PDB file of C-alpha atoms in Angstrom:
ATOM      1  CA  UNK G1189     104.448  72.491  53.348  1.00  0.00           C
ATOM      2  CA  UNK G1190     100.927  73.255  54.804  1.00  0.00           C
ATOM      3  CA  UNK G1191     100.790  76.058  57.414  1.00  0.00           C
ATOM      4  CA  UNK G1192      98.767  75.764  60.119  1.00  0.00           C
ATOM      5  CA  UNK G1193      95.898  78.309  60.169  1.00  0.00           C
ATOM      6  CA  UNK G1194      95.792  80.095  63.341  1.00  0.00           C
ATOM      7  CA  UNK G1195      92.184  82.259  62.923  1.00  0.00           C
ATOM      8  CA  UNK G1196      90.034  82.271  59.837  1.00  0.00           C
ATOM      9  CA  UNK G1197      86.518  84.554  59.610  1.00  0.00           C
ATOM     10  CA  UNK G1198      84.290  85.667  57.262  1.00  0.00           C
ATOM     11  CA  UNK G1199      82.474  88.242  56.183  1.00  0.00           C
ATOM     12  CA  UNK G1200      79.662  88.965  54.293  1.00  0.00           C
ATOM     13  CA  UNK G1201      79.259  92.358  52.308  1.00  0.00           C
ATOM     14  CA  UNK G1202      75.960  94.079  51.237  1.00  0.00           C
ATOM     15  CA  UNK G1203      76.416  95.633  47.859  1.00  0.00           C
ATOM     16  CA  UNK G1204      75.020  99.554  48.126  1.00  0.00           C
ATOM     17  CA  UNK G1205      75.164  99.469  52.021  1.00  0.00           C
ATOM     18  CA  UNK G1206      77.078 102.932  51.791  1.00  0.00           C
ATOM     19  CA  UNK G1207      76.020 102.971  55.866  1.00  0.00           C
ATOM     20  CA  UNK G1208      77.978 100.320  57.265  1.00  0.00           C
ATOM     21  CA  UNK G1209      80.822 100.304  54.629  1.00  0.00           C
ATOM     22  CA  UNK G1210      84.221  99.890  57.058  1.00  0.00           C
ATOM     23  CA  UNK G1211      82.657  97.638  59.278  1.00  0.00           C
ATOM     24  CA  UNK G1212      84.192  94.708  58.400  1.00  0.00           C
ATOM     25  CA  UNK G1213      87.341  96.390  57.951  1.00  0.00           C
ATOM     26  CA  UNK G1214      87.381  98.137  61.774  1.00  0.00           C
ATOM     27  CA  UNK G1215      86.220  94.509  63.106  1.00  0.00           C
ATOM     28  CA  UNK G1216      89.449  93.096  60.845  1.00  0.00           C
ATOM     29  CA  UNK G1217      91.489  95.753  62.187  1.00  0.00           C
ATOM     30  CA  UNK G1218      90.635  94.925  65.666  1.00  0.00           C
ATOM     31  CA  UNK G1219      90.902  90.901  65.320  1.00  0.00           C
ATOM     32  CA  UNK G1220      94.369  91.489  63.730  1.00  0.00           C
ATOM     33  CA  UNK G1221      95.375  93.620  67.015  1.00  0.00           C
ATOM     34  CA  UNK G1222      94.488  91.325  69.334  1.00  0.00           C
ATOM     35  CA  UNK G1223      96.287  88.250  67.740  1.00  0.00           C
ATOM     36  CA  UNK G1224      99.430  90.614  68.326  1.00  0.00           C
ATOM     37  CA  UNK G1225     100.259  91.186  64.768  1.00  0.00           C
ATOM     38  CA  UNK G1226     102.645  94.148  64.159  1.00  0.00           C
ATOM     39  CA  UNK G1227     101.443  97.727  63.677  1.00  0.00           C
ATOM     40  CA  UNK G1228     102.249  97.941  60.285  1.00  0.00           C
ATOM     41  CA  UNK G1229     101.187  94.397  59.293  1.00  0.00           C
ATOM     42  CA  UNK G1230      97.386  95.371  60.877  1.00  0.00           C
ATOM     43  CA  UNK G1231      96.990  98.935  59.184  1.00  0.00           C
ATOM     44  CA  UNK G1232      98.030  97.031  56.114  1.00  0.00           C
ATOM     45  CA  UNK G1233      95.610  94.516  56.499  1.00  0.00           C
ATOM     46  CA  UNK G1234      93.551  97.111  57.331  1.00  0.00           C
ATOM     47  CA  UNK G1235      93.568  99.644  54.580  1.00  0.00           C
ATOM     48  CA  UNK G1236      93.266  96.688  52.098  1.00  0.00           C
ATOM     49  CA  UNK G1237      90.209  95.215  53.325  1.00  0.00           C
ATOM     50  CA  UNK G1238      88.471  98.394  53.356  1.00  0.00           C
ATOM     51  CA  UNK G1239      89.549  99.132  50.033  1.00  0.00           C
ATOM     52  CA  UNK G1240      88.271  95.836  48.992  1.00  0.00           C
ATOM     53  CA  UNK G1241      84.986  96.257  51.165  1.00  0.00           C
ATOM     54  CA  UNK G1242      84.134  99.458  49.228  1.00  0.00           C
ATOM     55  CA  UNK G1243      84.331  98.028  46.046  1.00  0.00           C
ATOM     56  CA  UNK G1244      81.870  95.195  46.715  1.00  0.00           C
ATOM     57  CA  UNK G1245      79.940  98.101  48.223  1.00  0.00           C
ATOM     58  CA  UNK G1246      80.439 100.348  45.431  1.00  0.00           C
ATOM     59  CA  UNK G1247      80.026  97.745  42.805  1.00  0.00           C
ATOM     60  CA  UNK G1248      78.705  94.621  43.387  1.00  0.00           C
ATOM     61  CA  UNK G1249      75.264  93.105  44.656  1.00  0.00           C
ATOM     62  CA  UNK G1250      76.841  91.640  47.402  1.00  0.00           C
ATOM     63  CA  UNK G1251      80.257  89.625  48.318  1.00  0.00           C
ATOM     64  CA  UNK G1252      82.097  87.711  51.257  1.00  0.00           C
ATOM     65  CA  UNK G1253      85.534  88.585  52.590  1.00  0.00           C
ATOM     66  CA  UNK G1254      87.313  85.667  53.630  1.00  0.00           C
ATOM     67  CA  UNK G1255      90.413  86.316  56.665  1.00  0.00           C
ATOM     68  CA  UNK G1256      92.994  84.138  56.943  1.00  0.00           C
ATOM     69  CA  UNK G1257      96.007  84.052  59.406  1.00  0.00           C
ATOM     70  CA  UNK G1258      99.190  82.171  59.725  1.00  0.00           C
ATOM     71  CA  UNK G1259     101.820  82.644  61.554  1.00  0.00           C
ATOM     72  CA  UNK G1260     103.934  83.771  58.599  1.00  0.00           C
ATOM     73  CA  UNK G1261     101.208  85.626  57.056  1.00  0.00           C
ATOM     74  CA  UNK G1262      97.312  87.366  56.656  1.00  0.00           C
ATOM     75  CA  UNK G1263      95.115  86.531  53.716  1.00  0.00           C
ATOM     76  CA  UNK G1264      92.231  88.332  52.913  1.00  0.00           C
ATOM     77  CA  UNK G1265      90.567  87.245  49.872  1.00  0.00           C
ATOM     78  CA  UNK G1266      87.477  89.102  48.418  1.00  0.00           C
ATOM     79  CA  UNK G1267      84.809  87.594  46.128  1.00  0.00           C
ATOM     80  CA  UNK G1268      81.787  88.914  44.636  1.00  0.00           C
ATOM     81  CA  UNK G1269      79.168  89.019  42.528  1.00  0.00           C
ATOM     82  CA  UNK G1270      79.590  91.631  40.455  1.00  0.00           C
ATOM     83  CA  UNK G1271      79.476  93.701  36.885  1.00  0.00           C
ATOM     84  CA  UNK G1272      83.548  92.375  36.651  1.00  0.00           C
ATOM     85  CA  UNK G1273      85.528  94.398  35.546  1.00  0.00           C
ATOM     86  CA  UNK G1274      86.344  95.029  31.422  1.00  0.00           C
ATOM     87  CA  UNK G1275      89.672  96.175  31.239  1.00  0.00           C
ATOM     88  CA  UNK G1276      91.437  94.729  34.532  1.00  0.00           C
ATOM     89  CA  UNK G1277      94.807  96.886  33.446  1.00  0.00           C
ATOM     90  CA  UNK G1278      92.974  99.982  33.038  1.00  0.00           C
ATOM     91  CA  UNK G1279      91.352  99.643  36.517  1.00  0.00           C
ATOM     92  CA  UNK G1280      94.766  99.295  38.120  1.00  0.00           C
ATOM     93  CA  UNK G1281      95.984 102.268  36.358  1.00  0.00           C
ATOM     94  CA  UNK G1282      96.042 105.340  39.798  1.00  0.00           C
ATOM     95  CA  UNK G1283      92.930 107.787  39.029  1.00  0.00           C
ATOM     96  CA  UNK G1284      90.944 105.507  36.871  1.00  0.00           C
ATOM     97  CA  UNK G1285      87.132 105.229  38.646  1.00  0.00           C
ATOM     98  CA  UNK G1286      83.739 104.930  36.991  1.00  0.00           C
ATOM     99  CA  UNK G1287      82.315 105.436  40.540  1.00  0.00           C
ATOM    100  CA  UNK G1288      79.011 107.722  40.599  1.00  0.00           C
ATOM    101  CA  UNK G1289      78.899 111.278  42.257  1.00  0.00           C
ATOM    102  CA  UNK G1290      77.025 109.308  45.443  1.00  0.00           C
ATOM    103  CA  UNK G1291      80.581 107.365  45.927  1.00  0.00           C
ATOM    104  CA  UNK G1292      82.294 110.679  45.214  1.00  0.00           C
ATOM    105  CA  UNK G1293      80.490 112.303  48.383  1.00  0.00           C
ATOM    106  CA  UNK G1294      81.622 110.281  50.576  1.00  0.00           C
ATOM    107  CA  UNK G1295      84.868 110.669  49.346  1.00  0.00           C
ATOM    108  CA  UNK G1296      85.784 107.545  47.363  1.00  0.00           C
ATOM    109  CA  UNK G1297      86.073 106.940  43.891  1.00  0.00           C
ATOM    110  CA  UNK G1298      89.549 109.037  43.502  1.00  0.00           C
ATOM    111  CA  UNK G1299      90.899 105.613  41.331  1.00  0.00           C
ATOM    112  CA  UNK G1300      92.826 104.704  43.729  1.00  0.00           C
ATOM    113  CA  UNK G1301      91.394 101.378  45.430  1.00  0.00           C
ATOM    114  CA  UNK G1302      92.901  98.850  43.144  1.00  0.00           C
ATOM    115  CA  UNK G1303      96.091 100.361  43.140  1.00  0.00           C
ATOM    116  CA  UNK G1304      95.949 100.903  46.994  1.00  0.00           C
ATOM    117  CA  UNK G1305      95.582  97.520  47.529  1.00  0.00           C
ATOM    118  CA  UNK G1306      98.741  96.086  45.661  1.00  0.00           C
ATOM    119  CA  UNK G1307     100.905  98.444  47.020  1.00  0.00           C
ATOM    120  CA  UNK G1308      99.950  97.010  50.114  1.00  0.00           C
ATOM    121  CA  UNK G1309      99.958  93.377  49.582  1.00  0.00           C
ATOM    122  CA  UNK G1310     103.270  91.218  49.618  1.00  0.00           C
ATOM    123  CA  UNK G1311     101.099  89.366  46.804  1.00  0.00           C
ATOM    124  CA  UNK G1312      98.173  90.573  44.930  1.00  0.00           C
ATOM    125  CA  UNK G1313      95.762  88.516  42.206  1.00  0.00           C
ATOM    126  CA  UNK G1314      93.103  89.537  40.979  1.00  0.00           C
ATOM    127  CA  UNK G1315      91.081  87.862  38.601  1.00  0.00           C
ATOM    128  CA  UNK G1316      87.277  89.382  37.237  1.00  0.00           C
ATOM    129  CA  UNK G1317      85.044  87.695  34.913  1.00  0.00           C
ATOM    130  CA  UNK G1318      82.422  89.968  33.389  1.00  0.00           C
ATOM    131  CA  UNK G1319      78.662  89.681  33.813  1.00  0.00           C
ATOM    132  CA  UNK G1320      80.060  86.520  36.977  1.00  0.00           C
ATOM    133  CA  UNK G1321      82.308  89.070  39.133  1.00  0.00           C
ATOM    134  CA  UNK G1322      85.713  89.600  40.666  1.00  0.00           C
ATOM    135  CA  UNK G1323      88.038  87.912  42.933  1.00  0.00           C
ATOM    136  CA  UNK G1324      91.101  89.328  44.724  1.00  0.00           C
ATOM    137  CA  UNK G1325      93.631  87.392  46.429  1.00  0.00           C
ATOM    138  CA  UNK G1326      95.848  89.620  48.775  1.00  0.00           C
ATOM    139  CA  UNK G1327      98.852  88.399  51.225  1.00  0.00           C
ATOM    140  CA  UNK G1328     100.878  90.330  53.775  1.00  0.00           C
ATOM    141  CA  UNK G1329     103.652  88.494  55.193  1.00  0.00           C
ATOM    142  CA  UNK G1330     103.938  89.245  58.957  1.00  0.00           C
ATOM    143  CA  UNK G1331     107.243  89.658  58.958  1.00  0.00           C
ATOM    144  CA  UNK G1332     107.672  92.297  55.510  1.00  0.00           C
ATOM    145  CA  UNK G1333     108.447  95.524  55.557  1.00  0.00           C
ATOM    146  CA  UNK G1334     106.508  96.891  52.642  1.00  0.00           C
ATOM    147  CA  UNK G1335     105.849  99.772  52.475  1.00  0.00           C
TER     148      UNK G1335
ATOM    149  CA  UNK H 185      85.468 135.376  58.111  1.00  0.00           C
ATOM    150  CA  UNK H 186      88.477 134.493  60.383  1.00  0.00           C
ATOM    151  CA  UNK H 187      90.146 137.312  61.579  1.00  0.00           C
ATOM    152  CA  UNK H 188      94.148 137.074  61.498  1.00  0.00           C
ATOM    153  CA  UNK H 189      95.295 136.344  64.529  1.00  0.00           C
ATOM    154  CA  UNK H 190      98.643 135.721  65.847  1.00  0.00           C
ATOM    155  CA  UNK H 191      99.614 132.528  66.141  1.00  0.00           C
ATOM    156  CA  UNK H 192     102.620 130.633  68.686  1.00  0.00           C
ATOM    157  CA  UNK H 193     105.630 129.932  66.600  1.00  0.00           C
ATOM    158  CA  UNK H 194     107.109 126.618  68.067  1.00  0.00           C
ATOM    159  CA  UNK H 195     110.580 127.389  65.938  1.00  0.00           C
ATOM    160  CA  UNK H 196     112.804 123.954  67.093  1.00  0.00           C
ATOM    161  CA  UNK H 197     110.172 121.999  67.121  1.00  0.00           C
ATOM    162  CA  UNK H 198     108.309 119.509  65.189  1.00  0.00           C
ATOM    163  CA  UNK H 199     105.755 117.813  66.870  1.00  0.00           C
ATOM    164  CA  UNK H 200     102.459 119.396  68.443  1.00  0.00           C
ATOM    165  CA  UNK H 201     100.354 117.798  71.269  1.00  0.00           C
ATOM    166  CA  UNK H 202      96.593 117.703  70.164  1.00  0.00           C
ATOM    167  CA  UNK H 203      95.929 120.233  72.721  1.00  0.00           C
ATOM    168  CA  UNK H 204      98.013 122.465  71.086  1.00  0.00           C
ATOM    169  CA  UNK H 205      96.687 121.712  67.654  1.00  0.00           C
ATOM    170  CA  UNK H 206      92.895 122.117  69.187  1.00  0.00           C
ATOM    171  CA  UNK H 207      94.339 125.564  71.159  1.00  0.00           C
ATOM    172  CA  UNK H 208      95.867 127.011  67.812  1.00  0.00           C
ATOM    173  CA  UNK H 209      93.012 126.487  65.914  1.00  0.00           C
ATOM    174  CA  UNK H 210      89.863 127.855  68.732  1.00  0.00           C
ATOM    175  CA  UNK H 211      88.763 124.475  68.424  1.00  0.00           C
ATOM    176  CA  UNK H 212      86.236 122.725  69.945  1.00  0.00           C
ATOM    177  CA  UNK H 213      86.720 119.100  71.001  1.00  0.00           C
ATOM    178  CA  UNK H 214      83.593 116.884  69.981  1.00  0.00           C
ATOM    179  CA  UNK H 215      84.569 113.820  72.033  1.00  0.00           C
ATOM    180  CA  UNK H 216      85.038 114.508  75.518  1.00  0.00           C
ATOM    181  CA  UNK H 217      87.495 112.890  77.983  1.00  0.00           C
ATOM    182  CA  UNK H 218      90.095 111.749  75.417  1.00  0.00           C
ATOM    183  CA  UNK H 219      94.254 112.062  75.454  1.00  0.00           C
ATOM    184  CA  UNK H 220      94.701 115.237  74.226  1.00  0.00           C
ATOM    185  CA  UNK H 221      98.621 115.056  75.334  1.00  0.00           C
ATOM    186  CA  UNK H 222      98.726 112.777  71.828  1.00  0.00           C
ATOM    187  CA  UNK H 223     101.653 114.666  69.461  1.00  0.00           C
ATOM    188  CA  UNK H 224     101.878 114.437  66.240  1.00  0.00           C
ATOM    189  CA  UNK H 225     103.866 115.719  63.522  1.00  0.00           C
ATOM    190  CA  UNK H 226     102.064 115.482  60.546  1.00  0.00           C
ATOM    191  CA  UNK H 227      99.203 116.843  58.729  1.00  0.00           C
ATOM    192  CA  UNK H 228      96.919 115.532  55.667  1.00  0.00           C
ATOM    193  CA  UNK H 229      94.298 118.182  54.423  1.00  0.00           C
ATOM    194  CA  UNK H 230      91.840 116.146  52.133  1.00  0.00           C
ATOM    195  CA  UNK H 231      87.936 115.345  51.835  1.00  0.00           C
ATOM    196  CA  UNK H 232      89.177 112.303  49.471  1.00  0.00           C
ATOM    197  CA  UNK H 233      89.090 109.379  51.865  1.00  0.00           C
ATOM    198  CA  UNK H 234      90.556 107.241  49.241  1.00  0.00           C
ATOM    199  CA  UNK H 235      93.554 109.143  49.164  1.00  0.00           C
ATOM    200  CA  UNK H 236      93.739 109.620  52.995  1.00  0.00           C
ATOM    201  CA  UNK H 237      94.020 105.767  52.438  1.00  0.00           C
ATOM    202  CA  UNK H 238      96.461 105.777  49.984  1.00  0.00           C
ATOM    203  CA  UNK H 239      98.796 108.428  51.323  1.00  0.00           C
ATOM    204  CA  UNK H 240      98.609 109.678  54.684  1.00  0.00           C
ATOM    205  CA  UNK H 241     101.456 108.775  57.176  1.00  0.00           C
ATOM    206  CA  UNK H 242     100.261 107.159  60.709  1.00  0.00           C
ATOM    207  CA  UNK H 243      99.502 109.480  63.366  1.00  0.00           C
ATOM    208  CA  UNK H 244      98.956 112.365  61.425  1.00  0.00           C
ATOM    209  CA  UNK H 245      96.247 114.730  61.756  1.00  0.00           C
ATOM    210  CA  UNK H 246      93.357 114.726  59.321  1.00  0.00           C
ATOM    211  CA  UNK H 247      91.678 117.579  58.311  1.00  0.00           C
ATOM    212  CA  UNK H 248      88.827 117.662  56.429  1.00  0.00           C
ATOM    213  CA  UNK H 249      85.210 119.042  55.564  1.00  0.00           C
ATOM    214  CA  UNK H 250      83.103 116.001  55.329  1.00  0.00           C
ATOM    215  CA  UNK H 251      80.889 114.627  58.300  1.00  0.00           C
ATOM    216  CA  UNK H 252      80.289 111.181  57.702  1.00  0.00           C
ATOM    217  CA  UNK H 253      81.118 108.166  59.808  1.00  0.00           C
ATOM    218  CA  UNK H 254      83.162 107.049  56.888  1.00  0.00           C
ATOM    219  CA  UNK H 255      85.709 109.313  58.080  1.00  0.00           C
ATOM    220  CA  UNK H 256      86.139 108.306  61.463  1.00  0.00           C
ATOM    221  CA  UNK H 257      86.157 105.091  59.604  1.00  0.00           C
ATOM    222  CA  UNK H 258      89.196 105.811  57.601  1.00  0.00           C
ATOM    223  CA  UNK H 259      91.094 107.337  59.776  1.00  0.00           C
ATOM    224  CA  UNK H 260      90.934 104.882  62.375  1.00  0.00           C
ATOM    225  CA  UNK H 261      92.074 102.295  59.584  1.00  0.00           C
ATOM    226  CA  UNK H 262      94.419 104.607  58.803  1.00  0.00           C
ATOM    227  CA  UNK H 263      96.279 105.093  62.779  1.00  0.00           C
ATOM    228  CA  UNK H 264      95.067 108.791  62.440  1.00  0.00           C
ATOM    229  CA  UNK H 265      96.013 110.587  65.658  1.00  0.00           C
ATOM    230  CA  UNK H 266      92.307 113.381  65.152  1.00  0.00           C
ATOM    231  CA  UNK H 267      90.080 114.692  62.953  1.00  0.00           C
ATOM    232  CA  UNK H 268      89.794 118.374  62.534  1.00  0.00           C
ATOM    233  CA  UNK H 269      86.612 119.439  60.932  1.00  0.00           C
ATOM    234  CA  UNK H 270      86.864 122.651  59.098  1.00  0.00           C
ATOM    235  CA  UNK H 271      84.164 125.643  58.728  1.00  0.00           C
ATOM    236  CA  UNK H 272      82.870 125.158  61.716  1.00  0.00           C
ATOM    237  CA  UNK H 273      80.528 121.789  60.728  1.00  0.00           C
ATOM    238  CA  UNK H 274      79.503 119.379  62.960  1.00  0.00           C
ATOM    239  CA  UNK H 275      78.710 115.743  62.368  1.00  0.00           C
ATOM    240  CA  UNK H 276      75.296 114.101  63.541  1.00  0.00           C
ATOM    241  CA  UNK H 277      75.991 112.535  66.969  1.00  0.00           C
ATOM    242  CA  UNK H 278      75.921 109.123  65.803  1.00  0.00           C
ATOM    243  CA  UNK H 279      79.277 109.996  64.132  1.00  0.00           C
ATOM    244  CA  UNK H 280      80.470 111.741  67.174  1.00  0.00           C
ATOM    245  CA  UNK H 281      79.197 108.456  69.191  1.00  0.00           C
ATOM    246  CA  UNK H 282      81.453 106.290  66.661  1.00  0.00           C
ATOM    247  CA  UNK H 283      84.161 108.051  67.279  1.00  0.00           C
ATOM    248  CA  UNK H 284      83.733 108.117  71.141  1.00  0.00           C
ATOM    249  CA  UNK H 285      83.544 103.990  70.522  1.00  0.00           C
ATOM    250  CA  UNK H 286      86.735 103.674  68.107  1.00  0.00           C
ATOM    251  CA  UNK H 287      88.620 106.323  70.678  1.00  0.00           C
ATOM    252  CA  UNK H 288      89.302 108.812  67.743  1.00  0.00           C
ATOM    253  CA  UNK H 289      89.304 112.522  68.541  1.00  0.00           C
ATOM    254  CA  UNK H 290      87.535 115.040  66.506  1.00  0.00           C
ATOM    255  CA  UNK H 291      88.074 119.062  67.227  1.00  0.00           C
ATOM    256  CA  UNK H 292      86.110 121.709  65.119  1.00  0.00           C
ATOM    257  CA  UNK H 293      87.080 124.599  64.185  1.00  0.00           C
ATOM    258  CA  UNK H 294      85.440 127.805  62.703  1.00  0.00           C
ATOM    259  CA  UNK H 295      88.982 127.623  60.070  1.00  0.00           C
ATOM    260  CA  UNK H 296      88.859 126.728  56.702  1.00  0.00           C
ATOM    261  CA  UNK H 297      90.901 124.262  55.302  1.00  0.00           C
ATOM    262  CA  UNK H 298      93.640 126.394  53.668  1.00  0.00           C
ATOM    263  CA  UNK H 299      93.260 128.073  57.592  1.00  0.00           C
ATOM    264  CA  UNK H 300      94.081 125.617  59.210  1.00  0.00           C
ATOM    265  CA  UNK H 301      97.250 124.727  57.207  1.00  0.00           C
ATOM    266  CA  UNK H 302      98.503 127.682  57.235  1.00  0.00           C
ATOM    267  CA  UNK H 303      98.141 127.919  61.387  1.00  0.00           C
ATOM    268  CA  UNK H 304      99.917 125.103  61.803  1.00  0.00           C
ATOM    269  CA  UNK H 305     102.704 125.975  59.220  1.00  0.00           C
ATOM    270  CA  UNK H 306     103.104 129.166  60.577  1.00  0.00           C
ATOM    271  CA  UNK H 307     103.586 127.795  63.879  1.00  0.00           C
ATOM    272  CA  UNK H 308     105.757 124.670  63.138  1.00  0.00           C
ATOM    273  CA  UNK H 309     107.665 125.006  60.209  1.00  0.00           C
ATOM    274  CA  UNK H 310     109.648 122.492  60.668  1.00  0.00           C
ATOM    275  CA  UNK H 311     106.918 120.026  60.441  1.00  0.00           C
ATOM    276  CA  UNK H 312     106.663 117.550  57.547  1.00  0.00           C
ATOM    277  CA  UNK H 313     103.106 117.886  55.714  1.00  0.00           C
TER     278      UNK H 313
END
């Protein structure tokens, strides 16, 4: 059965534009708010698409965030074009990073992104081709509980 | 150098108003005209946004060293309740005007990090961390 999308936006992300990274993810945060999504469902949403936004930041040359929302759930999907990533296991593994010292000042880079995001999503792919770049799928049901 | 000074001990409770938190600490608030009257029961002490993101508990307190607007940033993603800045720093005031915008309170203090726990330990130790 199709569910009717109630909002969809996009966003485009500037690989290496360290000075508005969180942008889209504030302007996400506040979309989600006003709909009248739950507290938890919004910081969610949230903390995954800044997670996502820094690694197109971090990583890639640039990259588009694509919001969806249902009324039974918030998609965020992230694509970019990118290095990919090698070893897609290893980069899910907590405290992996091959971010540089300029990521590390800011305070990112700790290896926990990837992992950040699934334990916030309901449902999590990710799929990375290298030398093409990297996709990730996330879901958040509006009505879970996780976490 | 801080010099020790004696600080309230709140013994049955475990929440403290921002005021409090600001008042226990000689802090100075950054951003003007904000609720103050806020409480909040937890603390995070980290300059690692990433795990800010991955672990801190809404409406805690953050308390960190760096300046950037990355951190107002995060902890506005993150439902932070403030941001103390430790040592005494003080971000450029395009930080302090992002945080005016996204309504997130930031109070400096002359403490250092391990300072500032330790204050607010002392003074609430029932408080989860």
């Amino acid at each position: 059965m199709m569910t009717e999308i109630s909002f969809q936006q996009e966003f485009e992300i500037k690989g290496g534009d360290f000075v508005r990274a969180g942008e889209a993810a504030c302007e996400i945060k506040n979309l989600l708010k006003e709909l009248g999504l739950g507290i938890q469902v919004v910081r969610r949403a949230a903390i995954v698409s800044y997670e996502a936004e820094m690694n197109v930041i971090m990583y890639a040359g640039s990259g588009r965030l694509d919001l969806s929302v249902t009324s039974d759930r918030v998609r965020i999907v992230v694509e970019d074009r990118g290095p990919g990533i090698e070893d897609v296991e290893l980069a899910m593994s907590e405290g992996y990073s091959t971010a540089t010292p300029e990521m590390r000042e800011l305070g990112f880079g700790a290896g926990m992104g990837l992992p950040n995001i699934k334990k916030n999503s309901d449902v999590f792919k990710i799929h990375s081709e290298v030398g093409r770049g990297t996709r990730l799928e996330m879901t958040i049901q509006t009505n879970g509980h996780k976490p | 150098m801080i010099e020790e000074e004696a600080v309230p001990f709140y013994k049955h409770r475990t929440m403290l108003t921002l005021k409090e938190v600001q008042s226990l600490l000689s802090g100075e608030v950054l951003t003007p005209g904000m609720n103050l009257e806020k409480e909040c029961s937890k603390i995070f002490a980290s300059d690692m946004m990433s795990d800010v993101l991955a672990y801190i508990d809404p409406e805690s307190v953050l308390v960190t060293g760096l300046i950037t607007s990355h951190v107002v940033r995060t902890a506005c993603l993150a439902d932070v309740s403030a941001i103390v800045l430790v040592q005494g720093k003080r971000p450029e005031p395009k930080v302090v005007d992002e945080a005016m915008v996204r309504n997130m309170p930031i109070i400096s203090t002359a403490c250092s990090m391990f300072e500032v726990c330790s204050r607010i330990s002392r003074s609430l130790p029932e408080a989860g961390g």
